[in-house]
Amino acid sequence: QVHLEMSGGGSVQAGGSLTLSCAASGSTGERYCVGFFRQSPGKEREPVAAIDRYGSITYMNSVKGRFTVFKDNAANTVYLQMTGLTVADTGMYYCGLDSWYCDSAPRMKYWAEGTQVTVSS
């Protein structure tokens, strides 16, 4: 069993920054994928960024150049650093973990409780 704990959400003005953390504990295995997802009311949960089991990182087009994923292996924690935030980045953010899948919400095995990110103009 794996437990994921997220933190770091909040409210900022456009142009501001936030860093989300996703800490994993339990039987994660040596290699795993972590994906960050975003969900707005009435919309599906969409992948924002992910780090796969080999350390490769992917970003959705709208956040490239603004968001950065990095991992602290010793702490089993993955971070999503978000800069240049826009109103469109507002939503509930979740991190998910799976042994193989990184950016497919239906396939992620474990989820953290989400954290709200609100960006005001």
C-alpha positions as a Python dict, from the first residue, in 0.01 Angstrom:
ca = {
    (1, 'Q'): (0, 0, 0),
    (2, 'V'): (114, 353, -82),
    (3, 'H'): (16, 677, 81),
    (4, 'L'): (57, 1011, -94),
    (5, 'E'): (56, 1342, 86),
    (6, 'M'): (28, 1670, -103),
    (7, 'S'): (95, 2019, 18),
    (8, 'G'): (167, 2363, -117),
    (9, 'G'): (-155, 2485, -274),
    (10, 'G'): (-294, 2829, -210),
    (11, 'S'): (-405, 3157, -361),
    (12, 'V'): (-178, 3384, -559),
    (13, 'Q'): (-208, 3669, -804),
    (14, 'A'): (-132, 3618, -1169),
    (15, 'G'): (240, 3603, -1226),
    (16, 'G'): (302, 3450, -886),
    (17, 'S'): (456, 3119, -791),
    (18, 'L'): (368, 2814, -588),
    (19, 'T'): (542, 2484, -528),
    (20, 'L'): (343, 2167, -473),
    (21, 'S'): (494, 1866, -304),
    (22, 'C'): (388, 1505, -330),
    (23, 'A'): (541, 1280, -64),
    (24, 'A'): (511, 907, -105),
    (25, 'S'): (531, 651, 172),
    (26, 'G'): (476, 278, 191),
    (27, 'S'): (549, 13, -67),
    (28, 'T'): (635, 233, -364),
    (29, 'G'): (899, 4, -505),
    (30, 'E'): (1229, 129, -635),
    (31, 'R'): (1093, 278, -956),
    (32, 'Y'): (760, 447, -1007),
    (33, 'C'): (585, 724, -1195),
    (34, 'V'): (441, 1033, -1036),
    (35, 'G'): (202, 1254, -1223),
    (36, 'F'): (54, 1589, -1133),
    (37, 'F'): (-299, 1646, -1257),
    (38, 'R'): (-535, 1940, -1258),
    (39, 'Q'): (-912, 1940, -1244),
    (40, 'S'): (-1151, 2230, -1284),
    (41, 'P'): (-1524, 2211, -1206),
    (42, 'G'): (-1708, 2020, -1476),
    (43, 'K'): (-1389, 1910, -1646),
    (44, 'E'): (-1191, 1591, -1652),
    (45, 'R'): (-872, 1551, -1458),
    (46, 'E'): (-593, 1641, -1698),
    (47, 'P'): (-222, 1566, -1674),
    (48, 'V'): (-2, 1867, -1608),
    (49, 'A'): (341, 1716, -1560),
    (50, 'A'): (493, 1382, -1477),
    (51, 'I'): (819, 1213, -1394),
    (52, 'D'): (846, 855, -1507),
    (53, 'R'): (1018, 558, -1345),
    (54, 'Y'): (1344, 641, -1520),
    (55, 'G'): (1342, 1009, -1435),
    (56, 'S'): (1216, 1145, -1766),
    (57, 'I'): (989, 1444, -1725),
    (58, 'T'): (702, 1558, -1944),
    (59, 'Y'): (485, 1868, -1933),
    (60, 'M'): (158, 1967, -2092),
    (61, 'N'): (216, 2231, -2357),
    (62, 'S'): (52, 2516, -2169),
    (63, 'V'): (290, 2486, -1871),
    (64, 'K'): (618, 2427, -2053),
    (65, 'G'): (873, 2684, -1951),
    (66, 'R'): (673, 2781, -1642),
    (67, 'F'): (642, 2460, -1440),
    (68, 'T'): (930, 2240, -1326),
    (69, 'V'): (920, 1892, -1177),
    (70, 'F'): (1199, 1772, -956),
    (71, 'K'): (1239, 1479, -725),
    (72, 'D'): (1409, 1426, -392),
    (73, 'N'): (1483, 1054, -396),
    (74, 'A'): (1597, 1043, -35),
    (75, 'A'): (1267, 1192, 79),
    (76, 'N'): (1053, 1005, -177),
    (77, 'T'): (903, 1340, -264),
    (78, 'V'): (827, 1495, -600),
    (79, 'Y'): (780, 1868, -640),
    (80, 'L'): (596, 2077, -895),
    (81, 'Q'): (736, 2427, -902),
    (82, 'M'): (491, 2660, -1072),
    (83, 'T'): (594, 3006, -1185),
    (84, 'G'): (427, 3267, -1401),
    (85, 'L'): (89, 3143, -1287),
    (86, 'T'): (-216, 3251, -1484),
    (87, 'V'): (-587, 3240, -1411),
    (88, 'A'): (-608, 2940, -1642),
    (89, 'D'): (-389, 2744, -1399),
    (90, 'T'): (-661, 2760, -1134),
    (91, 'G'): (-794, 2423, -1027),
    (92, 'M'): (-765, 2136, -786),
    (93, 'Y'): (-428, 1973, -823),
    (94, 'Y'): (-365, 1608, -750),
    (95, 'C'): (-63, 1385, -762),
    (96, 'G'): (-91, 1023, -859),
    (97, 'L'): (152, 734, -842),
    (98, 'D'): (175, 416, -1041),
    (99, 'S'): (446, 165, -1118),
    (100, 'W'): (419, 225, -1491),
    (101, 'Y'): (164, 489, -1588),
    (102, 'C'): (248, 856, -1546),
    (103, 'D'): (-4, 1074, -1724),
    (104, 'S'): (-323, 875, -1756),
    (105, 'A'): (-561, 955, -1474),
    (106, 'P'): (-770, 637, -1507),
    (107, 'R'): (-457, 424, -1480),
    (108, 'M'): (-294, 581, -1176),
    (109, 'K'): (-316, 342, -885),
    (110, 'Y'): (-270, 577, -594),
    (111, 'W'): (-384, 934, -540),
    (112, 'A'): (-323, 1206, -292),
    (113, 'E'): (-602, 1424, -170),
    (114, 'G'): (-599, 1731, -389),
    (115, 'T'): (-483, 2077, -308),
    (116, 'Q'): (-650, 2389, -444),
    (117, 'V'): (-458, 2639, -651),
    (118, 'T'): (-637, 2968, -715),
    (119, 'V'): (-484, 3235, -935),
    (120, 'S'): (-652, 3574, -944),
    (121, 'S'): (-606, 3846, -1202),
}
